[in-house]
Short mmCIF file of C-alpha atoms and ligand atoms in Angstrom, two decimals:
data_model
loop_
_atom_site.label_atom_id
_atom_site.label_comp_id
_atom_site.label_asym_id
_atom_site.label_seq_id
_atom_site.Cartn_x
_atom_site.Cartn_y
_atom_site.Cartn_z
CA UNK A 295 -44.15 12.41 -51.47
CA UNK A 296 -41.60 14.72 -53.52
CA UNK A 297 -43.03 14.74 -57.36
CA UNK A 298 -38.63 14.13 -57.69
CA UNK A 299 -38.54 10.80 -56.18
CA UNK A 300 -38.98 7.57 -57.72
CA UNK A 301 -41.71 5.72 -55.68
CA UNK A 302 -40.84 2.23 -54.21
CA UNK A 303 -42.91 -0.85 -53.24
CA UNK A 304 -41.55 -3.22 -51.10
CA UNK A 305 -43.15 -6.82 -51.41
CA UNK A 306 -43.17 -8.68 -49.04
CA UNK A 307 -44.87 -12.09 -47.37
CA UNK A 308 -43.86 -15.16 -45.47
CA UNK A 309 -42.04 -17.97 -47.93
CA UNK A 310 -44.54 -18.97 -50.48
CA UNK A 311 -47.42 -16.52 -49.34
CA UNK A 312 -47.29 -15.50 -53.23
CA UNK A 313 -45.12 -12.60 -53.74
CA UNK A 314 -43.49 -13.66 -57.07
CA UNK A 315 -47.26 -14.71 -57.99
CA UNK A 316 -47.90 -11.42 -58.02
CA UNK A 317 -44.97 -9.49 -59.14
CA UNK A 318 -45.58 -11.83 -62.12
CA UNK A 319 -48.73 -10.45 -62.32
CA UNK A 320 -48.01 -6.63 -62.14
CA UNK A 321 -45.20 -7.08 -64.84
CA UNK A 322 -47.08 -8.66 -67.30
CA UNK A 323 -50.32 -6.30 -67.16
CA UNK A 324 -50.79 -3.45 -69.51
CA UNK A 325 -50.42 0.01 -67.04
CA UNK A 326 -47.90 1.61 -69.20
CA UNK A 327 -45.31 1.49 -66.01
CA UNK A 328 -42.34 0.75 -66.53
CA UNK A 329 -40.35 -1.45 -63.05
CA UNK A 330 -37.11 -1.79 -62.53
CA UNK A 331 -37.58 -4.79 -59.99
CA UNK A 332 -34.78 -6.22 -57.30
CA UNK A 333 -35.49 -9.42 -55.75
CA UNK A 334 -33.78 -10.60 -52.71
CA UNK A 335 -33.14 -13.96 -52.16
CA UNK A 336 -32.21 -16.25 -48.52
CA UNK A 337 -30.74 -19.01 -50.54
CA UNK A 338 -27.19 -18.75 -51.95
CA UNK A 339 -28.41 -19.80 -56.09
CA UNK A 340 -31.02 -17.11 -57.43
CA UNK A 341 -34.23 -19.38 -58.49
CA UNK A 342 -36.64 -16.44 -58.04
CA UNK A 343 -35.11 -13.98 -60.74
CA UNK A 344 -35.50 -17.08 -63.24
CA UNK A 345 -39.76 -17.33 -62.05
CA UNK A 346 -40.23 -13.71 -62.85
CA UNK A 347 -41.46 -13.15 -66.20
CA UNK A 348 -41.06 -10.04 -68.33
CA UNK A 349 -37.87 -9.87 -70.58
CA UNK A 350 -38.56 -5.49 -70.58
CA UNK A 351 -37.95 -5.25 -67.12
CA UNK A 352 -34.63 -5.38 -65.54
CA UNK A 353 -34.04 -7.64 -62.42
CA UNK A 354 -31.40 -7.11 -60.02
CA UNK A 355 -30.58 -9.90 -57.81
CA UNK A 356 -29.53 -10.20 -54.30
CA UNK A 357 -28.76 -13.48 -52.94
CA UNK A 358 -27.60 -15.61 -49.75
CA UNK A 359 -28.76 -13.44 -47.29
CA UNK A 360 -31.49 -11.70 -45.84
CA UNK A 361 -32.33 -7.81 -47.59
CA UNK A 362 -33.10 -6.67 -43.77
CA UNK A 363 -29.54 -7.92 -42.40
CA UNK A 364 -25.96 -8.70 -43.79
CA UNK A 365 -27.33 -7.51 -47.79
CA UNK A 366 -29.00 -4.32 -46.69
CA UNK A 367 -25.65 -2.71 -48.05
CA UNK A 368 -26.25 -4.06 -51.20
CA UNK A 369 -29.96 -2.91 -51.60
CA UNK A 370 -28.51 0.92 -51.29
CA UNK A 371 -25.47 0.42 -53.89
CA UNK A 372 -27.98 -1.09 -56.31
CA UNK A 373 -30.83 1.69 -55.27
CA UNK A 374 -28.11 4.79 -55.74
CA UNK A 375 -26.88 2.55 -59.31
CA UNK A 376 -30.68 3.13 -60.66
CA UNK A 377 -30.80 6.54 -59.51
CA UNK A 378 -27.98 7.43 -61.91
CA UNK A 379 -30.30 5.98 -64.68
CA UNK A 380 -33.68 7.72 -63.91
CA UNK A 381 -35.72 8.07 -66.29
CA UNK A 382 -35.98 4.92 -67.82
CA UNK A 383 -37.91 3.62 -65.49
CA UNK A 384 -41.28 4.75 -63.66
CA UNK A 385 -41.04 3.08 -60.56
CA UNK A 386 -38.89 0.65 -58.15
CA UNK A 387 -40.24 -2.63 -56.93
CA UNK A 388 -38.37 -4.65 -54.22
CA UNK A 389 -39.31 -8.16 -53.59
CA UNK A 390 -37.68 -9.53 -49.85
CA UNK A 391 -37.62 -12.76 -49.01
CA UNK A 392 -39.82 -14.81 -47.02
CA UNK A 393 -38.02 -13.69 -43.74
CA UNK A 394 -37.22 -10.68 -44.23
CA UNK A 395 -38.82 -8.37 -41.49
CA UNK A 396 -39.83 -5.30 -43.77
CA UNK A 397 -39.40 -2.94 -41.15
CA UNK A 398 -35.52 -2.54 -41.61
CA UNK A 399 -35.98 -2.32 -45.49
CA UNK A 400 -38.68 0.35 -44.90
CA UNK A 401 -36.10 2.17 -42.99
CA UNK A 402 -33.59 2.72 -45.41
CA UNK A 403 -35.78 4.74 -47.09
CA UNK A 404 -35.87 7.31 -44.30
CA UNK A 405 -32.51 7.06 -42.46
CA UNK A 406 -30.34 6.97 -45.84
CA UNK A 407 -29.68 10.63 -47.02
CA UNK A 408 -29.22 9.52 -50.78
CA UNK A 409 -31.76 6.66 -51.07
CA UNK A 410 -34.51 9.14 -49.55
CA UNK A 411 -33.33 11.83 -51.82
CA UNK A 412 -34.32 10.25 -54.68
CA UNK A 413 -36.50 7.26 -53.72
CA UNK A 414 -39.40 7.63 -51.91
CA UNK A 415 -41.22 4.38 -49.94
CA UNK A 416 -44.92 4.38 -51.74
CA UNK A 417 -46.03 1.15 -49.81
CA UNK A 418 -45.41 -2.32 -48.05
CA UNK A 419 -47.45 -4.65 -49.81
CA UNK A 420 -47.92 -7.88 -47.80
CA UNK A 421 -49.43 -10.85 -49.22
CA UNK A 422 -50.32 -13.50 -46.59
CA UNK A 423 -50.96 -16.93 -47.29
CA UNK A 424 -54.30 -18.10 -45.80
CA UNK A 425 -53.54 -21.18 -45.59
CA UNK A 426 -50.16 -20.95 -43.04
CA UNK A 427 -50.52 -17.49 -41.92
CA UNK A 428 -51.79 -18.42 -38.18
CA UNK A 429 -49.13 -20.85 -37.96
CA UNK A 430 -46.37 -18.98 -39.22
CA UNK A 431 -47.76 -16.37 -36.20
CA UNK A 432 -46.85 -18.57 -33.96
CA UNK A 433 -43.27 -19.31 -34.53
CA UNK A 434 -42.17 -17.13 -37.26
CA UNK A 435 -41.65 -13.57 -36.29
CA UNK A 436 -41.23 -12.64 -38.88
CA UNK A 437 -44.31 -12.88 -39.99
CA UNK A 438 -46.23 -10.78 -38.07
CA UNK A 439 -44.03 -7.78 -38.58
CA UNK A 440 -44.57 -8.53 -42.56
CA UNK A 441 -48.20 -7.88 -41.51
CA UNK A 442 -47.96 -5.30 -38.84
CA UNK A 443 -45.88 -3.19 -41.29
CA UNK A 444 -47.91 -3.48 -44.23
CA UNK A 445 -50.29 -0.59 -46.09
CA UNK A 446 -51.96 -3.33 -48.48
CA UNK A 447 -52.15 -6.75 -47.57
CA UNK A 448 -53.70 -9.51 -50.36
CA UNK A 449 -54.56 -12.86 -48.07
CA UNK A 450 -53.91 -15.12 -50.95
CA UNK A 451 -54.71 -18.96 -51.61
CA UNK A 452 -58.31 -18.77 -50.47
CA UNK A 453 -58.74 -21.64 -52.63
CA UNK A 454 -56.79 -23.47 -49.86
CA UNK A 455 -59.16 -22.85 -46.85
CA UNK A 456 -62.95 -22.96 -45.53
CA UNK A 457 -65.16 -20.53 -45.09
CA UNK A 458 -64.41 -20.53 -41.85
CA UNK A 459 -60.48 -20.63 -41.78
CA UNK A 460 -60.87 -17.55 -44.00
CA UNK A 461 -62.35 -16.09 -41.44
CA UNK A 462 -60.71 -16.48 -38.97
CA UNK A 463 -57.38 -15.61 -40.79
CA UNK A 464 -58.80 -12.44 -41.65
CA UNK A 465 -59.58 -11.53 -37.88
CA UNK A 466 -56.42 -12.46 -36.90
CA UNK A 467 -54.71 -9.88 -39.73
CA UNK A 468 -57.05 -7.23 -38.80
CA UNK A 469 -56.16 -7.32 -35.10
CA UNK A 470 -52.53 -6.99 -35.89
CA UNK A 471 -53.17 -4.41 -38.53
CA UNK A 472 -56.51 -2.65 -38.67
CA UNK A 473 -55.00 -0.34 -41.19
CA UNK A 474 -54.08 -2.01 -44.12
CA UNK A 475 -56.50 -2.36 -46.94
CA UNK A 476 -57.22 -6.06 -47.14
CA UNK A 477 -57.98 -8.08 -50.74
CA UNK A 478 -58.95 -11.67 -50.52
CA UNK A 479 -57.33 -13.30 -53.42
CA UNK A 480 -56.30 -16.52 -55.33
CA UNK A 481 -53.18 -16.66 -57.37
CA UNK A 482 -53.24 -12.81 -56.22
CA UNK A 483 -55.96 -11.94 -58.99
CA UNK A 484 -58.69 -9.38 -58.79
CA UNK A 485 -56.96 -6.48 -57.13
CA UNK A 486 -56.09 -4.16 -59.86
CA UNK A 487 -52.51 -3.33 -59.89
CA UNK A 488 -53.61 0.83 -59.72
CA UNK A 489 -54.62 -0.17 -55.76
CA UNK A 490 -51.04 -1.45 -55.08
CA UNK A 491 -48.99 1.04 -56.75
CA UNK A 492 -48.14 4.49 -56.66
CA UNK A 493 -50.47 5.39 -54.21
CA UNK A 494 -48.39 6.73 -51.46
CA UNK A 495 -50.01 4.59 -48.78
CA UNK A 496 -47.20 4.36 -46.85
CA UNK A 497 -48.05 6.15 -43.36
CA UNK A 498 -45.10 7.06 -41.42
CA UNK A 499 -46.79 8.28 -38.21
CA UNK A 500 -48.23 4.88 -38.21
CA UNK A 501 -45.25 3.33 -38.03
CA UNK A 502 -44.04 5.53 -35.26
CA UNK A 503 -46.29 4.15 -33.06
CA UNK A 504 -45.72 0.79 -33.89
CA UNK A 505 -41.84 1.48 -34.02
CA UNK A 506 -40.83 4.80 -32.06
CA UNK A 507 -37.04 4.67 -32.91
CA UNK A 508 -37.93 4.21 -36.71
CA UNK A 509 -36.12 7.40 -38.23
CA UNK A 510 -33.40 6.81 -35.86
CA UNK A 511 -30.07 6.49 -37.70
CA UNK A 512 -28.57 2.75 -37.59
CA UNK A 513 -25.24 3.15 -35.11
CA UNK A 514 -23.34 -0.37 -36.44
CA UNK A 515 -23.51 -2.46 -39.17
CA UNK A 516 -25.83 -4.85 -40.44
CA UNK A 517 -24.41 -7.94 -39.56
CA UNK A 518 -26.03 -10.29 -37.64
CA UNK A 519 -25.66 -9.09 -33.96
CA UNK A 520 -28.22 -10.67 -32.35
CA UNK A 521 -29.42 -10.06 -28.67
CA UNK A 522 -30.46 -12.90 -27.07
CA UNK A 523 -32.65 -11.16 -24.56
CA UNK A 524 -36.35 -11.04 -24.62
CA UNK A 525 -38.01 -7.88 -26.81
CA UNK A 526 -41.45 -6.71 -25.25
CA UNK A 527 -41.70 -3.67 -27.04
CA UNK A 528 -44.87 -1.89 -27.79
CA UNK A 529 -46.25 -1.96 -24.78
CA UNK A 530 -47.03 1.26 -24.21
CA UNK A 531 -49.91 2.31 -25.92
CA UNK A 532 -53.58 1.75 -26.32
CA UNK A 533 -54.77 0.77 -29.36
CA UNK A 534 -55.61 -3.15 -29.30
CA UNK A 535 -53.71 -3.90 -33.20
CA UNK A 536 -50.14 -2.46 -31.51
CA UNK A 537 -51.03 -4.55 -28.10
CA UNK A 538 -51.29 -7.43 -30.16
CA UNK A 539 -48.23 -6.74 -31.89
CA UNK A 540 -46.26 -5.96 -29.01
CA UNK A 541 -46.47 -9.41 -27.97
CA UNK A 542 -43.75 -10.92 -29.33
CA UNK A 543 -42.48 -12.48 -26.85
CA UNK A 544 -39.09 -14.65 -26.60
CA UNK A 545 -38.03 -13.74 -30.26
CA UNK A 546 -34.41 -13.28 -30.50
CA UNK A 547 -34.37 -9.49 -31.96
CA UNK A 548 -31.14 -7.39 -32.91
CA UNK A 549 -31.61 -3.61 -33.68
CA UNK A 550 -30.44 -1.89 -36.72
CA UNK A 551 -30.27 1.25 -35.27
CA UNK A 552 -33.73 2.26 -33.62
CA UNK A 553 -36.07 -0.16 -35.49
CA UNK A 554 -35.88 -3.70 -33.07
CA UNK A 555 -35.78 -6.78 -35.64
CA UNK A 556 -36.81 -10.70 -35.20
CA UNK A 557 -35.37 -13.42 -36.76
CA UNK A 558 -35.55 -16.73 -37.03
CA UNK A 559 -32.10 -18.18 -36.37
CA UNK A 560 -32.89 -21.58 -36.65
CA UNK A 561 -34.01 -20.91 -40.51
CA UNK A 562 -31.51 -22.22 -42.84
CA UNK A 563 -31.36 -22.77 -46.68
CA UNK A 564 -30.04 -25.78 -48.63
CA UNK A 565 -28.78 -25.13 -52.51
CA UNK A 566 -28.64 -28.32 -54.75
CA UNK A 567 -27.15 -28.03 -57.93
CA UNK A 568 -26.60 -30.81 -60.75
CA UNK A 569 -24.86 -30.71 -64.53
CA UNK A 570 -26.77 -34.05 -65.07
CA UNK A 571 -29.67 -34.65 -66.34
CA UNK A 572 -32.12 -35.78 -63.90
CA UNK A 573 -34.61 -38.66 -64.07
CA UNK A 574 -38.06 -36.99 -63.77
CA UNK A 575 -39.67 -40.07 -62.28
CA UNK A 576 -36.60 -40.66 -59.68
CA UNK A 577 -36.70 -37.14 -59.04
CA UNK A 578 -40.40 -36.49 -58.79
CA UNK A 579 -40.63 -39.70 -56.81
CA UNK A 580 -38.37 -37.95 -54.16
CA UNK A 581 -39.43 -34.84 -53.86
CA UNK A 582 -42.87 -35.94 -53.21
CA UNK A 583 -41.43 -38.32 -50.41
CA UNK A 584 -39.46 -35.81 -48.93
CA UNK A 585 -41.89 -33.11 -48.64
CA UNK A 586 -44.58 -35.38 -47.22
CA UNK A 587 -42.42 -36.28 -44.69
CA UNK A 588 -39.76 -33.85 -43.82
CA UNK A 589 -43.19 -31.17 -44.52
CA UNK A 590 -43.55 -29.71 -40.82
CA UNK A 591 -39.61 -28.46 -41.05
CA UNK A 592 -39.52 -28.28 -45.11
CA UNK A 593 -40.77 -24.57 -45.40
CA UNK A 594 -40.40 -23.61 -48.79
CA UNK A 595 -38.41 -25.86 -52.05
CA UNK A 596 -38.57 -24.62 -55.27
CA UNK A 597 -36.27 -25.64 -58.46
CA UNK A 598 -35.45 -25.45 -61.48
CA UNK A 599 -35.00 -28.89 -63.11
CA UNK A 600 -33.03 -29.94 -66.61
CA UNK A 601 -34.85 -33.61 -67.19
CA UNK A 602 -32.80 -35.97 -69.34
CA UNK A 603 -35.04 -35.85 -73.22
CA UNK A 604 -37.03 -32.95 -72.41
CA UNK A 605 -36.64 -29.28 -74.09
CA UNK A 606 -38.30 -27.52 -71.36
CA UNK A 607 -37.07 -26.32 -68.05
CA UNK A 608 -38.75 -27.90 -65.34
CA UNK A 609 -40.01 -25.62 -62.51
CA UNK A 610 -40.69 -26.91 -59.18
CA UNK A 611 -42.33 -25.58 -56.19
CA UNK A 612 -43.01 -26.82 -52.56
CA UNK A 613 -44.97 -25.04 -49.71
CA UNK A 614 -44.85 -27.32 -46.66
CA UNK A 615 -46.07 -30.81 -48.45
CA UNK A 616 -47.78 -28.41 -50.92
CA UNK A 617 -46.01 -29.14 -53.88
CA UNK A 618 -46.51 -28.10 -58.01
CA UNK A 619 -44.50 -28.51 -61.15
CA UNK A 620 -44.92 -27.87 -64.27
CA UNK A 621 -42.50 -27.18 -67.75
CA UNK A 622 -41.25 -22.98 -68.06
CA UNK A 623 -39.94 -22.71 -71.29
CA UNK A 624 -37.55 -24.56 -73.38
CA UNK A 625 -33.96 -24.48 -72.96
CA UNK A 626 -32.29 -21.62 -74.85
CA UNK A 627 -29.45 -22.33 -77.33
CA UNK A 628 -26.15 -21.90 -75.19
CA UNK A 629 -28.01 -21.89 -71.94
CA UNK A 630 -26.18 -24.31 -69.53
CA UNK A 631 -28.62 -26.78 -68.55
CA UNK A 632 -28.24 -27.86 -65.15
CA UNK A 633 -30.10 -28.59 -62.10
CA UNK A 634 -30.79 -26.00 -58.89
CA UNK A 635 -32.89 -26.92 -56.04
CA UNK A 636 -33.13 -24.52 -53.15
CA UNK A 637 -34.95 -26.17 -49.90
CA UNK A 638 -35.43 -23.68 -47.08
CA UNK A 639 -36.51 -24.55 -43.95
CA UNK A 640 -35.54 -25.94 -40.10
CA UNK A 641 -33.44 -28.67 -39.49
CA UNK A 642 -32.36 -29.59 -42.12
CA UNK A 643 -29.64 -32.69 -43.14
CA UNK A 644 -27.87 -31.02 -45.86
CA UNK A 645 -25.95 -33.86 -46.31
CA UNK A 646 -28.53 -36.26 -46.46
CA UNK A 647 -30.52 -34.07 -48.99
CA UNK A 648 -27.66 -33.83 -51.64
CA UNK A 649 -26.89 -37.50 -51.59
CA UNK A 650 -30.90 -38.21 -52.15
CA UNK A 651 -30.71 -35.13 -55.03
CA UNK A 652 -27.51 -36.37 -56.47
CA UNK A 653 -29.25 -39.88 -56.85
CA UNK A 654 -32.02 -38.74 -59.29
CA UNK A 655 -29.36 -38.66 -62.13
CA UNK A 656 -30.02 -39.96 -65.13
CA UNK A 657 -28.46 -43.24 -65.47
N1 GTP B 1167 -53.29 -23.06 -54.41
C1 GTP B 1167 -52.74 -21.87 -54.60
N2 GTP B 1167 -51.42 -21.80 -54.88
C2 GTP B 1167 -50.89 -20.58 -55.07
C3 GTP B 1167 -51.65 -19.37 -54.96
N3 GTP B 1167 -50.82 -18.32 -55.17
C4 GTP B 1167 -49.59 -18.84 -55.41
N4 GTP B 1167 -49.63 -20.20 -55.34
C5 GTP B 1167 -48.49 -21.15 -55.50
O1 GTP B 1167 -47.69 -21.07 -54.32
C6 GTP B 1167 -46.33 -21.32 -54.66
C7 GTP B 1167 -45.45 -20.18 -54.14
O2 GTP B 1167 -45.77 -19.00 -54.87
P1 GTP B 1167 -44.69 -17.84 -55.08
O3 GTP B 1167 -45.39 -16.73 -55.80
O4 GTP B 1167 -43.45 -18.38 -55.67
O5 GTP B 1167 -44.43 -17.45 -53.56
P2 GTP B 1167 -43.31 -16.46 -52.99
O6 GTP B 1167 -43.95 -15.74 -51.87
O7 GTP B 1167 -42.71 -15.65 -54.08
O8 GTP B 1167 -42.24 -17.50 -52.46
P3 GTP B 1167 -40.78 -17.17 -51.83
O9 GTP B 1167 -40.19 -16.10 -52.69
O10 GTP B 1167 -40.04 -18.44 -51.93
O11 GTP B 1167 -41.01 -16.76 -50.44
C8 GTP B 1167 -46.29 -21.50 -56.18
O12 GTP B 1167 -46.32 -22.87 -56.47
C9 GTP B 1167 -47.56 -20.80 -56.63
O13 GTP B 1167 -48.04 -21.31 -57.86
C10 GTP B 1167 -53.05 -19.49 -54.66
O14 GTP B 1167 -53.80 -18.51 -54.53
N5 GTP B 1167 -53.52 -20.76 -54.48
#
């Protein structure tokens, strides 16, 4: 890696695996780095740029869309922006979504002249969530490129799982990634943040083996063009982790140049927002209905609540029927207190949804 270029670690992880757990994390240690950190969001209101903490470091949004598709434009305006203001910072960290396939985003680090000028890839840090994780291999594929692609992966929530789940996660990861260096972690604690960044992990010849056409320039946009056929790719060679990852069979895949890409069309996100006050029991009430019930198709909800009396922000999370709230901080002075729920997920009655939200109003 050129001594010149600003080193880059994309974050990455299927929806709720952890990743703003841990960007939390590496912000608020003491390493003397400064970030400048850019967080990509699927749903159309930005709730993730409110979770991260850290007032020092600056956060660049990107919402309603995916980084690896219709927004990859915007990751190389904002990229070339903060190259123009080197210097005062030490290092770039990208946070995708959930389904983002990191292998597009990895690209643009290679294939764009003036991002790989000055910005060099350092690693793809995955963190997997133990308890999901073999699910989400089987019908997210998303997923297993977020693993297949990574240089560090930290299987998070053990506190969710057996003994034996664990273990069974972890040979599951290894056979689709051998590679990686693997931390077993709750609330992503105990790896120090000197073994994720700035270690210039990333392995290119690696990934041309898992992805052959990886350098080669993208030949149309980045919309969504989607080919409906069926991608077997990777079958040709040996080693038993690419064998396994090669079989990704009936994924719909579109190519952004060389690098093939999965996605999960059926994967849609829901925005809720309110000016009223809620009713915390009303609203608590629901939310604990709906993502017992709706769970299997509810894949992620998170919020960020104004309840009518109270000073504090109310933050909101959902994994599945997982589900966790507690206060942030209080409402500034001048800061518009409203309501925004993001639910993201399959099948989902948007409709439906915004009545139900709309009826936790304070009366
Ligand atoms: N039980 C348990 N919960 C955890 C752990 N790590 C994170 N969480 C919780 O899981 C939820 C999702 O964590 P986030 O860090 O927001 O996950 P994310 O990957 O950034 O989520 P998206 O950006 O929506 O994909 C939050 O409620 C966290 O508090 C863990 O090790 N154990």
């Amino acid at each position: 890696m050129s001594r010149d270029t600003i080193p880059v670690t994309v974050l990455t992880g299927y929806l709720g695996a952890g990743k703003t757990t841990l960007l939390n994390r590496i912000l608020t240690e003491n390493h003397g780095q400064r970030y400048a950190v850019i967080v990509n969001e699927f749903g159309e209101i930005g709730i993730d740029n409110e979770l991260v903490v850290g007032a020092d470091e600056e956060v660049f949004e990107m919402n309603n869309g995916c980084i690896c598709c219709t927004v990859r434009g915007d990751l190389i305006r904002i990229l070339d922006g903060l190259m123009k203001r080197k210097g005062k910072f030490d290092a770039i960290i990208v946070e995708t979504t959930g389904l983002a396939d990191p292998a597009p985003v990895a690209q643009t680090f290679f294939v764009d002249q003036d991002v790989g000028q000055s910005a060099s890839l350092d690693a793809i840090v995955t963190v997997a969530d133990a308890k999901w994780l073999l699910d989400r291999l089987r019908d997210a594929p998303e997923a297993k490129n977020q693993i297949a692609f990574a240089d560090v992966i930290l299987l998070n929530k053990t506190d969710l799982v057996s003994r034996e789940e664990l273990r069974e996660v972890e040979a599951r990861i290894h056979a689709i990634n051998p590679y990686a260096a693997l931390h077993k972690t709750q609330n992503c604690q105990g790896v120090p943040v000197a073994d994720l960044m700035n270690r210039g992990s990333f392995d290119l010849d690696r990934i041309l083996k898992l992805e052959p056409h990886f350098l080669e320039e993208d030949d149309h946009d980045h919309d969504d063009e989607h080919d409906h056929g069926h991608e077997h790719h990777h079958d040709d060679h040996d080693h038993h982790a690419e064998g396994e990852y090669g079989q990704n069979h009936g994924l719909k895949a579109h190519g952004h140049g060389g690098a093939k890409h999965y996605h999960d069309e059926d994967m849609q996100s829901v925005s809720l927002v309110s000016e009223r006050d809620l009713d915390p029991d009303k609203f608590m009430m629901w939310f604990q209905n709906l993502t017992q019930v709706d769970g299997p198709n509810l894949l992620r909800s998170k919020g960020i609540l104004s309840f009518r009396g109270e000073a504090d922000r109310f933050v909101v999370q959902g994994v599945h029927m997982l589900i966790d709230g507690k206060p942030q901080r209080p409402w500034a002075d001048g800061e518009k207190r409203e309501s925004r729920l993001v639910f993201i997920g399959r099948h989902l009655d948007e409709a439906r949804l915004k009545t139900e939200f709309e009826a936790c109003v304070a009366a």
